[in-house]
mmCIF file of C-alpha atoms in Angstrom:
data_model
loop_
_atom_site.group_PDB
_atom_site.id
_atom_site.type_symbol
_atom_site.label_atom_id
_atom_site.label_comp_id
_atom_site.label_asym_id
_atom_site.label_seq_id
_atom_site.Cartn_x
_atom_site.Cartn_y
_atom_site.Cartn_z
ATOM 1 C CA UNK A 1 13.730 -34.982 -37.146
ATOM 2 C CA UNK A 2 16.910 -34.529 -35.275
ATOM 3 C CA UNK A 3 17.628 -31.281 -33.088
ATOM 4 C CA UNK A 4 19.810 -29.616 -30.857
ATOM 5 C CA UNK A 5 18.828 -26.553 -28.489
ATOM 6 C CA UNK A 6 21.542 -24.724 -26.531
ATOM 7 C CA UNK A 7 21.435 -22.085 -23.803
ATOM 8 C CA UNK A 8 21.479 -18.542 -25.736
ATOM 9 C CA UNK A 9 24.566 -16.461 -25.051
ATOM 10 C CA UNK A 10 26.349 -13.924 -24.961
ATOM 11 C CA UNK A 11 27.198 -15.444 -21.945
ATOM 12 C CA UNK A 12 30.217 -13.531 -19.748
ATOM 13 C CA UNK A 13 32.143 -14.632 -16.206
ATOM 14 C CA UNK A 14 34.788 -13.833 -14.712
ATOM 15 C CA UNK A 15 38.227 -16.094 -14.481
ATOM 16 C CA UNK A 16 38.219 -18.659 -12.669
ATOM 17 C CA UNK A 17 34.464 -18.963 -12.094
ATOM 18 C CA UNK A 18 31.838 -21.993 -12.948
ATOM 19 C CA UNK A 19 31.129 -22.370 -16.315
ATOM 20 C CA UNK A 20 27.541 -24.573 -17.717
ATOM 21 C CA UNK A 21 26.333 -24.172 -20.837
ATOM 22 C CA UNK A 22 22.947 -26.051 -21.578
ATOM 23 C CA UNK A 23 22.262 -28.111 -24.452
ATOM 24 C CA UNK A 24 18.831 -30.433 -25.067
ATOM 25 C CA UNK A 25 18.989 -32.663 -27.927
ATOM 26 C CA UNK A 26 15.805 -34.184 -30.171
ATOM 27 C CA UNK A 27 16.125 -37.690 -31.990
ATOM 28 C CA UNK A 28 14.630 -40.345 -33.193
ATOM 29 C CA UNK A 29 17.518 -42.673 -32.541
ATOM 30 C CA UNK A 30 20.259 -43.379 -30.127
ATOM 31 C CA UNK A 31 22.693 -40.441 -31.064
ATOM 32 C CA UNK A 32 26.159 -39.417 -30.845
ATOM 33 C CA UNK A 33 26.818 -36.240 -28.680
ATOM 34 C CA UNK A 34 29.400 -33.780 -29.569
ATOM 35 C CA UNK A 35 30.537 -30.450 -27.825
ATOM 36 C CA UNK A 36 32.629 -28.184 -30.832
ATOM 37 C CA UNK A 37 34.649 -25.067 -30.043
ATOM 38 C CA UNK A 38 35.433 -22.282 -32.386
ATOM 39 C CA UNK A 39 37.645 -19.578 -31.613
ATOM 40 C CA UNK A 40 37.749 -16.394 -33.820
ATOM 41 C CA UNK A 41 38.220 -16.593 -37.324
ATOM 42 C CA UNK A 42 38.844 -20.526 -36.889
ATOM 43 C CA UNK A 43 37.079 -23.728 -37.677
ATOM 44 C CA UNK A 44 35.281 -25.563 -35.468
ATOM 45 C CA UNK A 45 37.453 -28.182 -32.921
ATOM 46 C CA UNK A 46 36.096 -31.315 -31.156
ATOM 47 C CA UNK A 47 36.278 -30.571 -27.205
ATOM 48 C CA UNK A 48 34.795 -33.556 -26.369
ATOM 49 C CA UNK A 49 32.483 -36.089 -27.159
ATOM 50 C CA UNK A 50 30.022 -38.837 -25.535
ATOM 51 C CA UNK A 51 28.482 -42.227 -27.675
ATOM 52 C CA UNK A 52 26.043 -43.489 -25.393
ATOM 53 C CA UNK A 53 24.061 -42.887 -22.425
ATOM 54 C CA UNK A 54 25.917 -42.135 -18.976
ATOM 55 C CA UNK A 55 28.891 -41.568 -20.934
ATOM 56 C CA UNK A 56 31.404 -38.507 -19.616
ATOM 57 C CA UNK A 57 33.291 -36.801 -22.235
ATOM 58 C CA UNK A 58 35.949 -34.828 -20.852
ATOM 59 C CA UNK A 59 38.748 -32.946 -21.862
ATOM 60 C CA UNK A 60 40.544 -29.616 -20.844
ATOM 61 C CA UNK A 61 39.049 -29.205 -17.355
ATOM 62 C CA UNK A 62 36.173 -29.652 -19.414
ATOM 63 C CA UNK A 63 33.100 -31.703 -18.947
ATOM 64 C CA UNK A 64 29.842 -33.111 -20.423
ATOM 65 C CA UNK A 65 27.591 -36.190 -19.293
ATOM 66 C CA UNK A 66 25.313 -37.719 -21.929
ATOM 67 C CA UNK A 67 21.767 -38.131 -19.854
ATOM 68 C CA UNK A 68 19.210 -39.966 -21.655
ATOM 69 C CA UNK A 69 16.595 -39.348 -18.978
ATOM 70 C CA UNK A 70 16.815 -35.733 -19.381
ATOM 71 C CA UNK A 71 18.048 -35.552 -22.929
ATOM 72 C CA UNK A 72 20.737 -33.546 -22.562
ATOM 73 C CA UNK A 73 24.676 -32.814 -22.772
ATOM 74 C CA UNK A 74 25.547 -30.031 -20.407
ATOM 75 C CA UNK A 75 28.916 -28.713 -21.033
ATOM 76 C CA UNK A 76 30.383 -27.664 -17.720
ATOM 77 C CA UNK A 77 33.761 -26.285 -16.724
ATOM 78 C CA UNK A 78 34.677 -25.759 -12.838
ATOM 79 C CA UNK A 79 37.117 -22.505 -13.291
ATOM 80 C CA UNK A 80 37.312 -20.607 -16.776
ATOM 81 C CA UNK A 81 40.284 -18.851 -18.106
ATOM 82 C CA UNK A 82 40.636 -15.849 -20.398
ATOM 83 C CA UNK A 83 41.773 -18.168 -22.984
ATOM 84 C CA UNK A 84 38.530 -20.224 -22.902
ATOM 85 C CA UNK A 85 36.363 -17.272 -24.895
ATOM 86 C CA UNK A 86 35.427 -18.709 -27.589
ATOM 87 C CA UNK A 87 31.817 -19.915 -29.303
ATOM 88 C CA UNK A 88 30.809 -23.835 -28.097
ATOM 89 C CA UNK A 89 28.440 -26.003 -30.365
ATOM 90 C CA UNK A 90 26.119 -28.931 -29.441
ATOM 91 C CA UNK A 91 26.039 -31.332 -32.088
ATOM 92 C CA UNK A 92 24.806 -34.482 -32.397
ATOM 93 C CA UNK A 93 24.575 -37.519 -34.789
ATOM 94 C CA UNK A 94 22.226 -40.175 -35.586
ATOM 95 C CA UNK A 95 22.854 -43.384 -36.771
ATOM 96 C CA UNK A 96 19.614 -45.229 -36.425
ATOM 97 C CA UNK A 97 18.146 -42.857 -38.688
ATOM 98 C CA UNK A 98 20.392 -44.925 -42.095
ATOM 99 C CA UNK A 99 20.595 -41.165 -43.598
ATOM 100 C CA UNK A 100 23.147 -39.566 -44.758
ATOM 101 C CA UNK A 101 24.770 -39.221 -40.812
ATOM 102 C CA UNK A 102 25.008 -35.843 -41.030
ATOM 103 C CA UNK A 103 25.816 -33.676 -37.780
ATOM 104 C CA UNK A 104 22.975 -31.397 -36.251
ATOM 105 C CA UNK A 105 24.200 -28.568 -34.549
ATOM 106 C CA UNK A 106 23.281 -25.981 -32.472
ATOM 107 C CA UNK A 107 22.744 -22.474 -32.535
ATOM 108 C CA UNK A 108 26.269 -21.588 -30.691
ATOM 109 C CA UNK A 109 26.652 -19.820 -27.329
ATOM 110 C CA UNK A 110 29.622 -17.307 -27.212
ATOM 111 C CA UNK A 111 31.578 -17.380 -24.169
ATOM 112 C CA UNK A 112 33.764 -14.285 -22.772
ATOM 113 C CA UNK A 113 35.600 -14.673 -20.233
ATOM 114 C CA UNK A 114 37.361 -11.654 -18.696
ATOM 115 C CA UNK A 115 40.332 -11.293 -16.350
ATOM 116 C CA UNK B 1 46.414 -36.089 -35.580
ATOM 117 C CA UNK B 2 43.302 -35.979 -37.440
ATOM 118 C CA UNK B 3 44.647 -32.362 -39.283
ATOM 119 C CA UNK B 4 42.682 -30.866 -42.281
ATOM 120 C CA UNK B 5 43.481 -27.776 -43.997
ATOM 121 C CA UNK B 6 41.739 -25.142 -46.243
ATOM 122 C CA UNK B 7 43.191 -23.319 -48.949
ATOM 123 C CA UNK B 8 42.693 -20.400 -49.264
ATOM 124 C CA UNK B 9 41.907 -18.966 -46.221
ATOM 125 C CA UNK B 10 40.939 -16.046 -47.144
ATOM 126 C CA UNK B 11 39.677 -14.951 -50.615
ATOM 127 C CA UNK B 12 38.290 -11.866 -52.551
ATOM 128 C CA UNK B 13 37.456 -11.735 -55.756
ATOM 129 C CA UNK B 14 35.242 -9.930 -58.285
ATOM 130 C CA UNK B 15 31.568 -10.844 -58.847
ATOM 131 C CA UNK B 16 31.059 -12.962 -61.434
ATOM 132 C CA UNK B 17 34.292 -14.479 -60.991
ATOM 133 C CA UNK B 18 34.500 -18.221 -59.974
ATOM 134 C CA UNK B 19 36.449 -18.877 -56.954
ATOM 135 C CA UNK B 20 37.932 -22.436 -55.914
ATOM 136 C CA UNK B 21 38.536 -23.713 -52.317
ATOM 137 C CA UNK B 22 40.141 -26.837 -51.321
ATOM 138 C CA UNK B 23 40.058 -28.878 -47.947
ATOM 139 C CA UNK B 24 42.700 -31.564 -47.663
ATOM 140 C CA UNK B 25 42.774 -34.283 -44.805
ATOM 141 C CA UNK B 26 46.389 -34.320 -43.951
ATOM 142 C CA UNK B 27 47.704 -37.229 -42.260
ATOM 143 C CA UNK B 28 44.366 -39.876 -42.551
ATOM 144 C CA UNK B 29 41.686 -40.889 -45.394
ATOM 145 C CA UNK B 30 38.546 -39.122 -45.925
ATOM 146 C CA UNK B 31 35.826 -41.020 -47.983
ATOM 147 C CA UNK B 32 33.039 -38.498 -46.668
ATOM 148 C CA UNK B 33 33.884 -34.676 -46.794
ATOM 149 C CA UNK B 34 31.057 -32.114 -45.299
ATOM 150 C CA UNK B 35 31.098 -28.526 -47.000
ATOM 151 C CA UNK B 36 29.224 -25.650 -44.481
ATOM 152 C CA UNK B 37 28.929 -22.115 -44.841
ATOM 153 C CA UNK B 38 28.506 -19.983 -42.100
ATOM 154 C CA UNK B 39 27.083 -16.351 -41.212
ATOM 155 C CA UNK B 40 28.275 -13.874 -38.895
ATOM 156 C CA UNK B 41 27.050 -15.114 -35.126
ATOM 157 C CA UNK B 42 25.244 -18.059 -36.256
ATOM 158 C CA UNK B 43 24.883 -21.658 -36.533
ATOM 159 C CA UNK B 44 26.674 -23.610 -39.555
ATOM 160 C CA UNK B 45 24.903 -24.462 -42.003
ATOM 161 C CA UNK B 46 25.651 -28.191 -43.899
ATOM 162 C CA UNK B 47 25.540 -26.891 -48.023
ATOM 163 C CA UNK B 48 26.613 -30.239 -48.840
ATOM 164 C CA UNK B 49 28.100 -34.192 -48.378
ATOM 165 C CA UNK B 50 31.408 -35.135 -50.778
ATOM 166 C CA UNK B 51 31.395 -38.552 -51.340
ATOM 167 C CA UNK B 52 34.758 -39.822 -53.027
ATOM 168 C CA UNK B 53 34.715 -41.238 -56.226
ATOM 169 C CA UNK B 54 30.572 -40.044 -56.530
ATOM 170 C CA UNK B 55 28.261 -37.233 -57.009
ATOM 171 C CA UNK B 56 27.908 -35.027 -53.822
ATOM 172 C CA UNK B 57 24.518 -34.992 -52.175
ATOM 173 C CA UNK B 58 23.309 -31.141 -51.196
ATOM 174 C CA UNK B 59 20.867 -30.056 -48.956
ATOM 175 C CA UNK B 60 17.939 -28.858 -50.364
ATOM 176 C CA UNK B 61 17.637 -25.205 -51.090
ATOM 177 C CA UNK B 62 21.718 -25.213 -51.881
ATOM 178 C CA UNK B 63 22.432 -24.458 -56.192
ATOM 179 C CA UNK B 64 24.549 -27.378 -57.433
ATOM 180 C CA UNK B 65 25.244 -25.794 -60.560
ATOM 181 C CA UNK B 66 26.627 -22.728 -58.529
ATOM 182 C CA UNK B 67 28.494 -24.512 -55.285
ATOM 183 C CA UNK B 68 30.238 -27.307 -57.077
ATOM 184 C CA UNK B 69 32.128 -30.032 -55.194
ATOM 185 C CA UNK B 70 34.567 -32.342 -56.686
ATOM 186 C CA UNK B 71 35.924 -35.364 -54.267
ATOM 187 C CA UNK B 72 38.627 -36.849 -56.585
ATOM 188 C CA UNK B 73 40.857 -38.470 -54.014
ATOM 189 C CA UNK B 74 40.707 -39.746 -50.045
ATOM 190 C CA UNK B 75 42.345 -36.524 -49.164
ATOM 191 C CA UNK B 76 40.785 -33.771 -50.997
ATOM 192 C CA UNK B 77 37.571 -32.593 -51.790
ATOM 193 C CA UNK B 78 36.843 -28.915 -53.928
ATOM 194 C CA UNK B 79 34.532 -26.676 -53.424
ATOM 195 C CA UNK B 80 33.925 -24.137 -56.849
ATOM 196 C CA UNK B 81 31.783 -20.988 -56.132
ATOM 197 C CA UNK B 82 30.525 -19.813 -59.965
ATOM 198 C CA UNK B 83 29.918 -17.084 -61.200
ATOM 199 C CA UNK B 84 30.544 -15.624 -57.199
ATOM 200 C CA UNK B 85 27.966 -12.492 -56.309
ATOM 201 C CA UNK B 86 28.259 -10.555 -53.320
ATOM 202 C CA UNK B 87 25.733 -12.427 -51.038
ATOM 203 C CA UNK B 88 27.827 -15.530 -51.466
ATOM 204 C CA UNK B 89 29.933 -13.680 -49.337
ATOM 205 C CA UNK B 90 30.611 -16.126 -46.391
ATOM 206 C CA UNK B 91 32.428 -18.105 -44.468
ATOM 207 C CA UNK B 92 32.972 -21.817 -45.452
ATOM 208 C CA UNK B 93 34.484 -24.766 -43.379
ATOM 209 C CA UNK B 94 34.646 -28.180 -44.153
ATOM 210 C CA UNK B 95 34.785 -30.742 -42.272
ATOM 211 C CA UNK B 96 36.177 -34.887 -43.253
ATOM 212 C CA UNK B 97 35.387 -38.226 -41.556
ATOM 213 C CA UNK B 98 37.700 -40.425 -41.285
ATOM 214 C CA UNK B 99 37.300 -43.967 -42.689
ATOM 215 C CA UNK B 100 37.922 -45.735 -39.367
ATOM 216 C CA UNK B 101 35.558 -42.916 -37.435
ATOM 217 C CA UNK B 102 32.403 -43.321 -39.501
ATOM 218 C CA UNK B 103 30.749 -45.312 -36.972
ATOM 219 C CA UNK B 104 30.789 -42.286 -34.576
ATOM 220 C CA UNK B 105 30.747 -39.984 -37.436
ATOM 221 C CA UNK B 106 33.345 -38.072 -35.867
ATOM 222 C CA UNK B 107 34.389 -35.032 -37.956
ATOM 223 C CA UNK B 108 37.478 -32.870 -37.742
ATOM 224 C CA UNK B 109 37.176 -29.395 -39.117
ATOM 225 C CA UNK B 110 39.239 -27.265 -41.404
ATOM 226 C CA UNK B 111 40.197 -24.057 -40.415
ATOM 227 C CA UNK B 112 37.695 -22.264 -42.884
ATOM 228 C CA UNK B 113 37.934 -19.962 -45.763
ATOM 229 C CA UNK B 114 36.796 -16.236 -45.631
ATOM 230 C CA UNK B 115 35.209 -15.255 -49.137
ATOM 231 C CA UNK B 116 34.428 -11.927 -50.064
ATOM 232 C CA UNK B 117 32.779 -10.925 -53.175
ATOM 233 C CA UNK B 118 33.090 -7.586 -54.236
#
């Protein structure tokens, strides 16, 4: 079956610092990769999002290269603000698979960044 | 664009009491709607799929006779907690793909609804 592992958090950094939050990805197909942000007492919002292999998604100084090789979609950010604390999701979605094309998320990794 | 909205966002009500939540897709057409629920610092957790116009498909180990979802429309889909007890206490989002995203099943989120039984 599908599956997504992501770097365990709490992870904390200081403004303006470098930002990578791991996520591996299981599936039997050729997924859809998907990078989610919730801040507190919110839903979940699509930061960015990759369809196929070598694929960037980008978005917000925000960053995340689909690698097939490696099967994985690092998130990555080059200088963090206060404003980016918040929890990130890996998700992904299978197609081949003819189910139901449900998304499989990760655990979460909460982010704090302080001034 | 791509805006969908919960109502209410926050709910408490008495155990034993039924409680109804409603996610709308504002400004495009939903035929798929996903209800989660989701627990302090964790994961979410898919309950079930709303499927206008049909029967919605839940993930095993989720009570359809207690979590029940009515998709009447390409805008809204209704989630009914019955007969709410105090560990249904929770935090549900749902999420709706839009008709021309289901190739990527892209989902947009709603902003979630906060129920607490007493």
């Amino acid at each position: 079956g599908n599956s997504v592992t992501q770097m365990e958090g709490p992870v904390t950094l200081s403004e303006e610092a470098f930002l990578t939050i791991n996520c591996t990805y299981t599936a039997t197909g050729y997924p859809s990769l998907f990078w989610y942000v919730q801040y507190p007492g919110e839903g979940l919002q699509l930061l960015l999002k990759a369809t196929k292999a070598d694929d960037k998604g980008s978005n917000k100084g925000f960053e995340a290269t689909y690698r097939k090789e490696t099967t994985s979609f690092h998130l990555e950010k080059g200088s963090v603000q206060v404003s980016d604390s918040a929890v990130y999701f890996c998700a992904l979605s299978d197609f081949s698979s003819g189910s139901a094309r449900q998304l499989t998320f990760g655990s979460g990794t909460q982010l704090t960044v302080l001034p | 664009g791509a805006v969908v909205s919960q109502h209410p966002s926050w709910v408490i009500c008495k155990s034993g009491t039924s409680v109804k939540i409603e996610c709308r897709s504002l400004d495009f057409q939903a035929t798929t709607m996903f209800w989660y629920r989701q627990f302090p610092k964790q994961s979410l957790m898919l309950m079930a799929t709303s499927n206008e116009g049909s029967k919605a498909t839940y993930e095993q180990g989720v009570e359809k006779d207690k979590f029940l979802i009515n998709h009447a429309s390409l805008t809204l889909s209704t989630l009914t907690v019955t007969s709410a007890h105090p560990e249904d206490s929770s935090f549900y989002i749902c999420s709706a793909r839009p008709v021309a995203r289901e190739v990527y099943n892209e989902q947009f989120f709603g902003p979630g609804t906060r129920l607490t039984v007493l």
